[in-house]
Coordinates of C-alpha atoms in Angstrom, one line a residue:
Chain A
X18 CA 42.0 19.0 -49.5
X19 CA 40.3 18.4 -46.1
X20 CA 41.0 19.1 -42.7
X21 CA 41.5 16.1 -40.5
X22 CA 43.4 17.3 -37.6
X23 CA 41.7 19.9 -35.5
X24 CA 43.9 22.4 -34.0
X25 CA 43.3 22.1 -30.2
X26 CA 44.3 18.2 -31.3
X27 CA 47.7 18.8 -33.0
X28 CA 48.3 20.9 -30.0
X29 CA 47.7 18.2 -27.8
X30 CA 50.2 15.9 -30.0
X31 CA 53.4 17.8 -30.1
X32 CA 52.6 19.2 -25.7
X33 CA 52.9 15.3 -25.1
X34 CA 55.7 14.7 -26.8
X35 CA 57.6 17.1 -25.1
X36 CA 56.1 15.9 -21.6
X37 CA 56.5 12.5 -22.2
X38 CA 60.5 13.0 -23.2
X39 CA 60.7 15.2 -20.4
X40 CA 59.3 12.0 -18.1
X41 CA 61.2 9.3 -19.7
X42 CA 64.6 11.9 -19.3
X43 CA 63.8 12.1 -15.8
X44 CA 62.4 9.1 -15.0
X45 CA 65.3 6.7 -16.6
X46 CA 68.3 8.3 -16.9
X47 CA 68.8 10.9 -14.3
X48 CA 69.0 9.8 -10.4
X49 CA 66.3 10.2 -8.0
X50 CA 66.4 13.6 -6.8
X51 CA 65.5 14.3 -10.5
X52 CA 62.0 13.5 -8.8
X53 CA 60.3 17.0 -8.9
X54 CA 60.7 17.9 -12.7
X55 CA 59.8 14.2 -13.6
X56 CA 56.7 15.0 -10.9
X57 CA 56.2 18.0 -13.1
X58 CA 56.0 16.5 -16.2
X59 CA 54.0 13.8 -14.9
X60 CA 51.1 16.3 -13.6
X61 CA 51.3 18.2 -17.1
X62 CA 50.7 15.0 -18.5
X63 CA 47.4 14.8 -16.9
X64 CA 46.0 17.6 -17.4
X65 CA 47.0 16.6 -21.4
X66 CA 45.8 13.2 -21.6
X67 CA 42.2 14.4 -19.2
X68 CA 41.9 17.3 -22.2
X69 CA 42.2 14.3 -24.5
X70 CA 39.6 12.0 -23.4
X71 CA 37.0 14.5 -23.4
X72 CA 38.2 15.4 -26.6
X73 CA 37.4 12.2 -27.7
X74 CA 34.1 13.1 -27.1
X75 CA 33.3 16.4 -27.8
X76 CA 36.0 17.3 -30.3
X77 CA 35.7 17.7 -34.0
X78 CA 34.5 14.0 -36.1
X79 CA 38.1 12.9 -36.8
X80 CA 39.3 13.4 -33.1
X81 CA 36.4 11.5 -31.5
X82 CA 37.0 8.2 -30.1
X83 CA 33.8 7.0 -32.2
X84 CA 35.1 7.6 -35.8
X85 CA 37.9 5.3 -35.1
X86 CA 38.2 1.9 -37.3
X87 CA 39.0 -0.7 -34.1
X88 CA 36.9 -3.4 -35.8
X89 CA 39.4 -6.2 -35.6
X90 CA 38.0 -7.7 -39.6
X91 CA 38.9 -3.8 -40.6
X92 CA 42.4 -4.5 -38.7
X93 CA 42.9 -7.8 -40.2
X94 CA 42.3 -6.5 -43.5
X95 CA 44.5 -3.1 -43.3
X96 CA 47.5 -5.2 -41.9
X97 CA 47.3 -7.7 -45.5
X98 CA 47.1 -4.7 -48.0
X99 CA 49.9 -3.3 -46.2
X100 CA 51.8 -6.4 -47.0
X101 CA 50.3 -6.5 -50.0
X102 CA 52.1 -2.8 -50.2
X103 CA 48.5 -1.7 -51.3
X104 CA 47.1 0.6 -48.1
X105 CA 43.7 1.5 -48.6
X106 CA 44.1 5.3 -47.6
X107 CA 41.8 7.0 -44.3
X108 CA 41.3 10.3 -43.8
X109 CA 41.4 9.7 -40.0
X110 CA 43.1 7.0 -38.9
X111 CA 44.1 3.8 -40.3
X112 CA 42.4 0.7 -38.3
X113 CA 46.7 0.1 -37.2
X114 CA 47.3 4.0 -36.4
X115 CA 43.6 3.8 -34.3
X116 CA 44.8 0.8 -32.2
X117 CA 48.1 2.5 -31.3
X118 CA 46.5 5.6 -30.3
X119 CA 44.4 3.7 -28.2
X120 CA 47.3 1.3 -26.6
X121 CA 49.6 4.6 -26.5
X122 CA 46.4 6.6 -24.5
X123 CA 45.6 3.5 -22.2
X124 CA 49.8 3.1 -21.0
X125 CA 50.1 7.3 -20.6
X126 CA 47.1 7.0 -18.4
X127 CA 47.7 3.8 -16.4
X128 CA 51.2 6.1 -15.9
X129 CA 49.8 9.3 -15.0
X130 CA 47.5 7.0 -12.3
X131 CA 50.3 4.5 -10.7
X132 CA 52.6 7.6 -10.7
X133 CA 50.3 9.7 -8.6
X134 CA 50.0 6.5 -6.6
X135 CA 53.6 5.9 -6.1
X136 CA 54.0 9.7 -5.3
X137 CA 51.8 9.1 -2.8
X138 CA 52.7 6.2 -1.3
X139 CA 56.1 6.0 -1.1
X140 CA 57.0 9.6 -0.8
X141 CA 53.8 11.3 0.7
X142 CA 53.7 13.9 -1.5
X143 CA 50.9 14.9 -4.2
X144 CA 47.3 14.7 -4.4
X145 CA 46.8 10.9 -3.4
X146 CA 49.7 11.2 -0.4
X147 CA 46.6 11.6 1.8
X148 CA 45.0 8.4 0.8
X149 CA 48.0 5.9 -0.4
X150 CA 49.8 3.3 2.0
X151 CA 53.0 2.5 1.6
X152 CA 52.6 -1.1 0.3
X153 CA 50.2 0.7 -2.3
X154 CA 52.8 3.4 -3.5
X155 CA 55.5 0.7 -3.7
X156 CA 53.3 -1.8 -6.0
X157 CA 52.2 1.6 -8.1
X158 CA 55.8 2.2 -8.7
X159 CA 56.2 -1.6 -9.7
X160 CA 53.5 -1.4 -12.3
X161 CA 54.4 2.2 -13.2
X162 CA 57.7 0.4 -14.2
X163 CA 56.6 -2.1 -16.3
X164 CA 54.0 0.3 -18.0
X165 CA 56.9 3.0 -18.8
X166 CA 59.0 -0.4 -20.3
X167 CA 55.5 -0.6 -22.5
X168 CA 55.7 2.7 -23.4
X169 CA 58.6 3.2 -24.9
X170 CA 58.2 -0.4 -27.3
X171 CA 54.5 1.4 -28.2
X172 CA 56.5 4.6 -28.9
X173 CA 58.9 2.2 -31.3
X174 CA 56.3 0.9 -32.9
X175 CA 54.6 4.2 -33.2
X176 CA 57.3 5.7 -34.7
X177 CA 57.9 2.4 -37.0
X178 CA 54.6 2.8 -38.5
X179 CA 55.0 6.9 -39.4
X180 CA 58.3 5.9 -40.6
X181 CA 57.1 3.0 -42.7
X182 CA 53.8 5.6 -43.5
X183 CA 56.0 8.4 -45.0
X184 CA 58.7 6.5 -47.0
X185 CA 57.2 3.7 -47.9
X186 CA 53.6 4.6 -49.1
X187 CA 54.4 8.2 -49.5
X188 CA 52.0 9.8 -46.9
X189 CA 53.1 12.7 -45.3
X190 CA 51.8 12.3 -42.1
X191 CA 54.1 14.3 -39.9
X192 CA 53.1 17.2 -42.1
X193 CA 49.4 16.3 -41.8
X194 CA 50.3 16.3 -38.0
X195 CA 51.5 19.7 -38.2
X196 CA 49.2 21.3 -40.3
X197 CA 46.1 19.2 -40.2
X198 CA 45.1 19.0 -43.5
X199 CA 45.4 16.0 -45.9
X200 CA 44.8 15.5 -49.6
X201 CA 41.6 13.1 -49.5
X202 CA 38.9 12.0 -51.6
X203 CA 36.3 11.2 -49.1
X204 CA 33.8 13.8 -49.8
X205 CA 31.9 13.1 -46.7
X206 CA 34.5 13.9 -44.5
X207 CA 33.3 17.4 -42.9
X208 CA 36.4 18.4 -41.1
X209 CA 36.9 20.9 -38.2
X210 CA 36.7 24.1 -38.3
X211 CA 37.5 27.6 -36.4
X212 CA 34.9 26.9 -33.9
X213 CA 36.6 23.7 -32.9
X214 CA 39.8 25.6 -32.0
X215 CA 37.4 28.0 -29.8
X216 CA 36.0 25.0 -28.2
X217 CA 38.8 23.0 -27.3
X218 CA 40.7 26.2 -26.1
X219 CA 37.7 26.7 -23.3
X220 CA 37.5 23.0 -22.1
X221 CA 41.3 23.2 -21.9
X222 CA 41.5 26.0 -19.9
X223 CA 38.7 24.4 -17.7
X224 CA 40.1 21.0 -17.4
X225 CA 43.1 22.6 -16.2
X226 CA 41.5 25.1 -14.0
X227 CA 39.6 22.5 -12.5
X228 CA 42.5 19.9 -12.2
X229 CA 44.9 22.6 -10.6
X230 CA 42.1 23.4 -8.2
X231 CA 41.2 19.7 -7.1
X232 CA 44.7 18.5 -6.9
X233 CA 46.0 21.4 -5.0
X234 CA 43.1 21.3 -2.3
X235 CA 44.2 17.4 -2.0
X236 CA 47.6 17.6 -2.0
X237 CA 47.6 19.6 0.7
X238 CA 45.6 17.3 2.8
X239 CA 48.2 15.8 5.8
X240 CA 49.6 12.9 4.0
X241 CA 48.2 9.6 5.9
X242 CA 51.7 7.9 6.4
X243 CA 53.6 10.9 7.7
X244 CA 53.1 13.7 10.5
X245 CA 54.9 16.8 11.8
X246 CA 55.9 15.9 14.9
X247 CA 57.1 18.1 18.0
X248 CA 60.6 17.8 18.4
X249 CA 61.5 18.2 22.3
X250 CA 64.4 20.6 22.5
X251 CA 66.3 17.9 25.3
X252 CA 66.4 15.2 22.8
X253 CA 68.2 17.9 20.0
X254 CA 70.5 19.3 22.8
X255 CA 71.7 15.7 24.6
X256 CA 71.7 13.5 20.7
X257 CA 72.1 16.2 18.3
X258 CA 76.1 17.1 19.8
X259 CA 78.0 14.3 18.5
X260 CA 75.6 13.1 15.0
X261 CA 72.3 14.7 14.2
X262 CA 69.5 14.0 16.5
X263 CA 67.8 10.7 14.6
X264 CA 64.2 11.0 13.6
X265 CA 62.3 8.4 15.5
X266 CA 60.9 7.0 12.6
X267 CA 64.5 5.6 12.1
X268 CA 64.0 2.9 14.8
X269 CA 61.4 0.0 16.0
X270 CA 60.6 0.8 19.4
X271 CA 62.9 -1.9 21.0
X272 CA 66.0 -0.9 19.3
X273 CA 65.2 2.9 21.0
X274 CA 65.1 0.8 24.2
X275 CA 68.4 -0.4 23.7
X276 CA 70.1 2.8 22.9
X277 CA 68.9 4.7 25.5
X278 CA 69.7 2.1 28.0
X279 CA 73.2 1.5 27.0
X280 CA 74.5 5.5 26.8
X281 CA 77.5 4.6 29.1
X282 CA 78.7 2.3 26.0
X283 CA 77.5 3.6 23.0
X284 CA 79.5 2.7 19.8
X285 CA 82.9 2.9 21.6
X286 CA 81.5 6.4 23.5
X287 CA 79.9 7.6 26.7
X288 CA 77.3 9.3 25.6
X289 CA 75.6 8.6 29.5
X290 CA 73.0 11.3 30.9
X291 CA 71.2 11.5 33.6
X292 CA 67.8 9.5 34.2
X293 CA 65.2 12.1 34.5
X294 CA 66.3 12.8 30.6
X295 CA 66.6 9.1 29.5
X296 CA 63.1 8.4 31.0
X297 CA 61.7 11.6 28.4
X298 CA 63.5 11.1 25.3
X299 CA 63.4 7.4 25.5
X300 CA 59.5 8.2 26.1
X301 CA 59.7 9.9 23.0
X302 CA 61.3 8.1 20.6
X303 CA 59.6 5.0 21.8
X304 CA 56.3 7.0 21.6
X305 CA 57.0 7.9 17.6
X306 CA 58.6 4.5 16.9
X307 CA 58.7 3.5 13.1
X308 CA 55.6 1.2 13.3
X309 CA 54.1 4.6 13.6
X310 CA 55.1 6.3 10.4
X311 CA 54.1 4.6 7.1
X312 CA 57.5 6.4 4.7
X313 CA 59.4 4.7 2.9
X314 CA 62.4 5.2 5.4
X315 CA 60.2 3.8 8.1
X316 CA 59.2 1.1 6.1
X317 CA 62.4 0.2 4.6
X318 CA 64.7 1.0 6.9
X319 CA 63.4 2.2 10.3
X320 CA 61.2 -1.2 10.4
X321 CA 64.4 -3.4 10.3
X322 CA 65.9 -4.6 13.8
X323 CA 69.9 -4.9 13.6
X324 CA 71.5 -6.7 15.9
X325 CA 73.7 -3.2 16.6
X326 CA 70.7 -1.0 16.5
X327 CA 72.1 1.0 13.4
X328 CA 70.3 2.1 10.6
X329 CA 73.5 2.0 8.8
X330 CA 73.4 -1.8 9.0
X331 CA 70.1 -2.6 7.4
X332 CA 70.4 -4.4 4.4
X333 CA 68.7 -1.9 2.3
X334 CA 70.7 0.9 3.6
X335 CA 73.9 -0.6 2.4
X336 CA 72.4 -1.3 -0.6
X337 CA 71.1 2.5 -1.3
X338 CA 74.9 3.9 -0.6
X339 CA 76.5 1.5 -2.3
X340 CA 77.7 3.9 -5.0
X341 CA 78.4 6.6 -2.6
X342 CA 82.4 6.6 -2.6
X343 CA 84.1 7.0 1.0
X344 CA 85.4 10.0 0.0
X345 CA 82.3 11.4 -0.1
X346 CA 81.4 11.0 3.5
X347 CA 84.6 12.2 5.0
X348 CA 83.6 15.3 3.5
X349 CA 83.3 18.4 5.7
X350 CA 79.6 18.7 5.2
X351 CA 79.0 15.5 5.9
X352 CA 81.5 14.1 8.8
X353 CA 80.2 10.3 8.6
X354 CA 77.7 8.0 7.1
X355 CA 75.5 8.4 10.2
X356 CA 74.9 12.1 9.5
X357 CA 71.9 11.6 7.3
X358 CA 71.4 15.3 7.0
X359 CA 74.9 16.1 5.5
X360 CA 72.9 14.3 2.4
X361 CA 69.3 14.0 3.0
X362 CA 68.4 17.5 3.9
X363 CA 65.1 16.8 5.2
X364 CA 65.9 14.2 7.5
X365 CA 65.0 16.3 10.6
X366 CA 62.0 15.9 9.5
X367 CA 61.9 11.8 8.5
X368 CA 60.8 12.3 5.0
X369 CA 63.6 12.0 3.2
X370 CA 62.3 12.7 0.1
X371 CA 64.2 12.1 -3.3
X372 CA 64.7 15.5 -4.2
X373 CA 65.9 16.6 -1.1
X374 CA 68.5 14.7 -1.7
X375 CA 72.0 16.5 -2.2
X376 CA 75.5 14.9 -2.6
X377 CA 77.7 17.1 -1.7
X378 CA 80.4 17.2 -4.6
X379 CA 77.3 17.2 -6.6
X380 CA 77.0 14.0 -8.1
X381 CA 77.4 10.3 -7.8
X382 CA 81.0 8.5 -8.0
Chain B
X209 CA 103.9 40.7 42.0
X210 CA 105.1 41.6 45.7
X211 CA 101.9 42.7 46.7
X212 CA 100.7 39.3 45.3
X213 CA 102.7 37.2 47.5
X214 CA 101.2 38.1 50.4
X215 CA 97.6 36.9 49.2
X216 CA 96.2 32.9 49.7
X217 CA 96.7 31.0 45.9
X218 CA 93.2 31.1 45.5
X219 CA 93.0 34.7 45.7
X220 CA 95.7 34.9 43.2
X221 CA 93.6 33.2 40.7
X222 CA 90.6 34.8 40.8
X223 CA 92.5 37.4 40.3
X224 CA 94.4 36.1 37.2
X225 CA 91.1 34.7 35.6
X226 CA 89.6 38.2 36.3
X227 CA 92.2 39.6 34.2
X228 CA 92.5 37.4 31.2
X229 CA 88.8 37.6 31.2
X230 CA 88.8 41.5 30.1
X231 CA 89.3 40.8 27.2
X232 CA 86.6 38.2 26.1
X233 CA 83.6 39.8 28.3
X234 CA 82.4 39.9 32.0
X235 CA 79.5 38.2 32.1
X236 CA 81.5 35.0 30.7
X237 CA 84.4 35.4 32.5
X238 CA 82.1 35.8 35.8
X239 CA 80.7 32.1 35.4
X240 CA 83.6 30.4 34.6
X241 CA 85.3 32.6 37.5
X242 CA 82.3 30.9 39.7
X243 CA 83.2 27.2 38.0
X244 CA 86.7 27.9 38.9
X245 CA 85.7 28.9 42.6
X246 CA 84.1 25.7 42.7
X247 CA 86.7 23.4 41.7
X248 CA 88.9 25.8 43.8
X249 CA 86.4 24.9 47.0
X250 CA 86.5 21.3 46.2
X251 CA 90.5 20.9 45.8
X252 CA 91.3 22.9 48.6
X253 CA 89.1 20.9 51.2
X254 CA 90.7 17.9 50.3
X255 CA 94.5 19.1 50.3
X256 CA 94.8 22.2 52.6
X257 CA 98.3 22.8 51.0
X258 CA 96.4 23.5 47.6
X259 CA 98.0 26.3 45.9
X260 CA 96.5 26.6 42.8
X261 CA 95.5 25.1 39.2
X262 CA 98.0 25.4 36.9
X263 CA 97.6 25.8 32.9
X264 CA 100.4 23.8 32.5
X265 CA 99.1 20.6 34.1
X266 CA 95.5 21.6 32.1
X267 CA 98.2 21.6 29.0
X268 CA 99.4 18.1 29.7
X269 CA 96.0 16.4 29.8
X270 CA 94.8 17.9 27.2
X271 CA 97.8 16.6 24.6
X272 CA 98.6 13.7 26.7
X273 CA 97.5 10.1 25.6
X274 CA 96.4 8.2 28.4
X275 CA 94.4 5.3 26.3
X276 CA 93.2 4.1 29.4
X277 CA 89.5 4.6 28.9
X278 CA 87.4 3.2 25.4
X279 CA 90.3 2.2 22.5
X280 CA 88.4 4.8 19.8
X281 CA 89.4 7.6 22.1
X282 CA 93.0 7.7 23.1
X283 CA 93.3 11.5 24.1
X284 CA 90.9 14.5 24.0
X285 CA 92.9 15.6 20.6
X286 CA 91.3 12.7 19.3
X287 CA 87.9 14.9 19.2
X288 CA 89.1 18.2 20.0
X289 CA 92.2 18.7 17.4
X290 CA 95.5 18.7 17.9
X291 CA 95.0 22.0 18.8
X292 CA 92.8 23.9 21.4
X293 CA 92.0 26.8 18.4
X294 CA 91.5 24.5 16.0
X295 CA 88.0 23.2 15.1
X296 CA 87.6 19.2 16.3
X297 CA 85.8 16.8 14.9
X298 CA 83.2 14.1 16.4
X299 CA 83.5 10.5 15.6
X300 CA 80.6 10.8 14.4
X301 CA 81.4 13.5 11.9
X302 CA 80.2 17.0 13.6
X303 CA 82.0 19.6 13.6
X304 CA 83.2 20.7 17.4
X305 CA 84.0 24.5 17.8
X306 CA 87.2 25.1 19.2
X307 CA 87.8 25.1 23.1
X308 CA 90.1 28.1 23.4
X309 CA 88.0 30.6 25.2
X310 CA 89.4 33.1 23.0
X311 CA 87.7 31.2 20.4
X312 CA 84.7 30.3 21.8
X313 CA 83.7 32.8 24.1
X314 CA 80.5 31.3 25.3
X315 CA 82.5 28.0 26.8
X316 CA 82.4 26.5 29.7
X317 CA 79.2 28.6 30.7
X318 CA 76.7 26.2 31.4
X319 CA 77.4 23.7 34.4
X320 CA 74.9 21.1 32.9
X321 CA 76.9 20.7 30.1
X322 CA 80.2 21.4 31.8
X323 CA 79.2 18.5 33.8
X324 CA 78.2 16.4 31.1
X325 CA 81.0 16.4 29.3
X326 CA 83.7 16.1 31.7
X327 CA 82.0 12.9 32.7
X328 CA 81.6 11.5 29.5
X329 CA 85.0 12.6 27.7
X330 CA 87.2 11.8 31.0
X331 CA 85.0 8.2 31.0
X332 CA 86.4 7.7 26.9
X333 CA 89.4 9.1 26.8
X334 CA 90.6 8.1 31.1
X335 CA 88.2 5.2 32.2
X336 CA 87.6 7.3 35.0
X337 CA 85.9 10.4 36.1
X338 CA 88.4 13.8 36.2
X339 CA 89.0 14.8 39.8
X340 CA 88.3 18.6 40.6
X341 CA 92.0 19.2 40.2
X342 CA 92.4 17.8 36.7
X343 CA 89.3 19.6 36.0
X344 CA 90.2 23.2 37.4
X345 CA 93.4 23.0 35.6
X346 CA 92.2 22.6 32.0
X347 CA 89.8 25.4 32.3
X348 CA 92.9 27.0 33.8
X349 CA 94.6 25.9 30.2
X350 CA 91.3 27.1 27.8
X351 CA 91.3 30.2 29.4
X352 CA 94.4 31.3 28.7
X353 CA 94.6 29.8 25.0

C-alpha cells in the first residue's frame, strides 16, 4: 500500500470541482446578472489552480509536474495495451490520465486569465479593469467562450477515462482520489507524508494571502474605460422630470447636439428651456460624449448614431430586450423602455453592469 | 358674505386663497397667493372689468380635450390622470405626483418651474402658450382640490 495522493492535493481536486460547477452553473445556464457568483467562483479558481502550479513544483514526488509520463512513445504505448485491455498499472498517473491533467490545467488557466480580462474589459470591474480596453475584454470573452466549450469535452473525456478506469480495469480511482493511497508494487515509490500536508497548508494560505492582497490593491485602481463623473444638478432637474436624466455616455456628441437643439419638438413633447441652460447641459453632455467612455454601453450602444437620436433604436439595443415582454415595461417601476434605471439600476452612473441588472417581476418572459 | 361685496374681486380672492390655504401651511399658501397676485396683476391690466379666476373655468381646461397642440397629448389628463388626486404618469413612464394642492403641498411654489411647465404643457396639449387668465384659474382649480 503506498500513498500517492498527498493531502493538500486531493484537497485541491474535490475545491475545483465544486468551483468549476459552480462557474459552468453560472456561466451557461443562468442569465447575466448571475455575473458576481460566476466572478466568485472564477477568483476561487485562481487562487486553486496558482496553489496548483507551485505544487507542481514543490509538492510531494507524485504531485510534481516532473514525475509525470508525457513522453508521447510512453503515450503511444499506454493507449495500445489499453486496447489490448492489458493497462500496465502507475502509481502516479498513467501517460493518458498525465496529458488530461495537463490539457484540463492549461483550459482552467487560459479561463481564469481571459475571464479576468473580459471582467475587465467589458465591465470595468476586477483586478485588470484598470488596464483592459474594451476591444480586449470583448475578444477575452470570445476566447473565454471557446475555452469553457473545451472544457467541458476535456471534463467528458476526463470523466470517460475514470469511468472506463474503475469498471473496466478495476482500479478504484475515485477512492484513491479520496483517500490517497493505492495498492502498488513499485517499491521505489516514496510517497508523501505528514509534512507534505504541513507544507502545502502554508503555501496555500500564502498564495491566497498574497493573491487577495495584489488583486484587491488593483482592483481598486480607477478602471481605465470608466470615470465618476460630476453630475450637474440642472441637467437632473430640467431631463430627469419626464425619463431619467441619460448618462452621457449614452450618446456620440452630435446626436447630444441634436437633442438639445430640438427641445421645442422632442418625441411628440415640448421639453423647450431656456438658453443659458441649453448652452450648460449641452456643454456637458457634449463634453462627456460616448467617444469618451470605453463600457461596453458606450461602445455598443452609446457609439451608434440613429437617425432619431435614441438609444432604443440601436440595433444592439433591440437585440438585448428582445426577450423582455411588453408587459414588463408598462410596469410601475419601470414606466417605459427609455427608463433604463427601472432595470439597470446603475445606470445613473453609465456602468450598467450585469449584476445590477434587475427585472422587475424577477425574471425573464 | 355682505361685508364681501363691498370689496374689489381681487381682494376677494386673496382672501379666499388665504383661507383654503390654512389648512395646507402658510408659507406655501403665501407664494402661490403671490403667483396668484401676479396673474391677478396681469389679467386685470388687460380687462379692467376682471372680476376674478374662477375654479370652474381652471376645472374645464384641465378635463377638456383641446387636441390642438402635439397629437400624443390631447388634454392635461393625458399626463396628469383623469383626476387632479390621482398620481399621473409621463409618456415617458415617470411617475407625476398629483396636482391637488391638498396632495402636493409643495406645488406650484417655484416660479421657474411654474413657468416651465405652463409653457411646455399648454405648447403640447394647446399649440399655444396659456394666457394669465387660463393660468390663474387652474391654480384657482388645484387649490381648491
Amino acid at each position: 500500500m503506498t500513498r500517492v495522493w498527498d493531502l493538500p492535493l486531493r484537497l485541491f481536486h474535490w475545491a475545483m470541482v465544486v468551483a468549476v460547477v459552480v462557474a459552468a452553473i453560472t456561466g451557461f445556464l443562468t442569465p447575466e446578472w448571475w455575473l458576481d457568483l460566476h466572478s466568485v467562483a472564477g477568483y476561487a479558481l485562481g487562487v486553486l489552480l496558482a496553489f496548483r502550479l507551485v505544487w507542481g513544483v514543490f509538492g510531494s514526488p507524485y504531485s510534481r509536474f516532473r514525475s509525470f509520463p508525457l513522453k508521447l512513445s510512453d503515450l503511444h504505448q499506454h493507449l495500445i495495451s489499453v486496447l489490448h485491455r492489458t493497462p500496465r498499472i502507475f502509481v502516479g498517473h498513467n501517460p493518458a490520465g498525465a496529458w488530461m491533467i495537463v490539457v484540463l490545467l492549461f483550459l482552467l488557466v487560459a479561463l481564469v486569465i481571459t475571464g479576468v480580462l473580459a471582467l475587465g474589459g467589458r465591465e470595468n470591474l476586477g483586478p485588470l479593469a484598470f488596464v483592459t480596453v474594451y476591444q480586449i475584454g470583448n475578444i477575452s470573452r470570445e476566447v473565454h467562450e471557446i475555452a469553457a466549450l473545451g472544457l467541458l469535452w476535456a471534463v467528458a473525456i476526463h470523466l470517460l477515462g475514470v469511468f472506463v478506469d474503475t469498471r473496466i480495469f478495476k482500479h478504484p480511482v475515485l477512492a484513491v482520489m479520496m483517500i490517497g493511497n493505492k495498492m502498488s508494487s513499485d517499491k521505489r515509490a516514496n510517497g508523501p507524508d505528514g509534512t507534505h500536508t504541513a507544507r502545502g497548508a502554508v503555501w496555500f494560505a500564502s498564495i491566497t494571502g498574497l493573491l487577495i492582497v495584489v488583486g484587491v490593491a488593483m482592483a481598486s485602481v480607477t478602471p481605465s474605460g470608466w470615470r465618476n463623473i460630476q453630475t450637474p444638478a440642472d441637467y437632473v432637474a430640467e431631463c430627469g422630470d419626464c425619463h431619467d436624466a441619460y448618462h452621457p455616455s449614452l450618446r456620440t456628441a452630435a446626436a447630444w447636439r441634436s437633442v438639445m437643439n430640438g427641445l421645442e419638438n422632442h418625441y411628440g413633447e415640448d421639453a423647450s428651456l431656456d438658453e443659458g441652460t441649453i448652452a450648460d447641459i449641452r456643454a456637458y453632455l457634449v463634453e462627456n460624449h460616448a467617444g469618451t467612455f470605453d463600457t461596453e454601453v458606450a461602445n455598443r450602444i452609446g457609439r451608434i448614431d440613429t437617425p432619431s437620436f435614441r438609444m432604443t433604436d440601436v440595433r444592439r439595443w433591440k437585440k438585448q430586450h428582445r426577450d423582455i415582454n411588453e408587459s414588463v415595461y408598462r410596469l410601475k417601476s419601470v414606466g417605459s423602455k427609455v427608463n433604463c434605471q427601472g432595470c439597470h439600476k446603475d445606470a445613473e452612473s453609465g456602468r450598467f453592469d450585469d449584476d445590477k441588472i434587475h427585472l422587475p417581476s424577477g425574471d425573464k418572459s | 358674505m355682505s361685508t364681501f361685496s363691498i370689496v374689489s374681486g381681487r381682494r376677494l380672492l386673496i382672501a379666499a386663497v388665504f383661507a383654503a390655504c390654512f389648512v395646507s401651511g402658510p408659507a406655501v399658501a403665501g407664494m402661490l397667493q403671490d403667483t396668484i397676485a401676479r396673474y391677478t396683476a396681469e389679467v386685470t391690466s388687460a380687462d379692467k372689468g376682471f372680476t376674478g379666476f374662477s375654479a370652474e373655468r381652471g376645472r374645464m381646461l384641465f378635463f377638456s380635450r383641446p387636441a390642438t397642440g402635439k397629437p400624443d397629448t390631447p388634454s392635461c389628463t393625458s399626463c396628469h390622470s383623469d383626476s387632479p388626486v390621482t398620481v399621473g404618469q409621463t409618456r415617458a413612464g415617470k411617475e407625476i405626483a398629483p396636482m391637488a394642492l391638498s396632495r402636493t403641498p409643495d406645488r406650484y411654489t417655484e416660479s421657474k418651474k411654474l413657468a416651465k411647465w405652463f409653457r411646455r404643457n399648454c405648447k403640447s396639449v394647446l399649440g399655444r402658450v396659456c394666457t394669465a387668465m387660463e393660468k390663474g384659474d387652474f391654480l384657482t382649480f388645484m387649490a381648491t382640490q
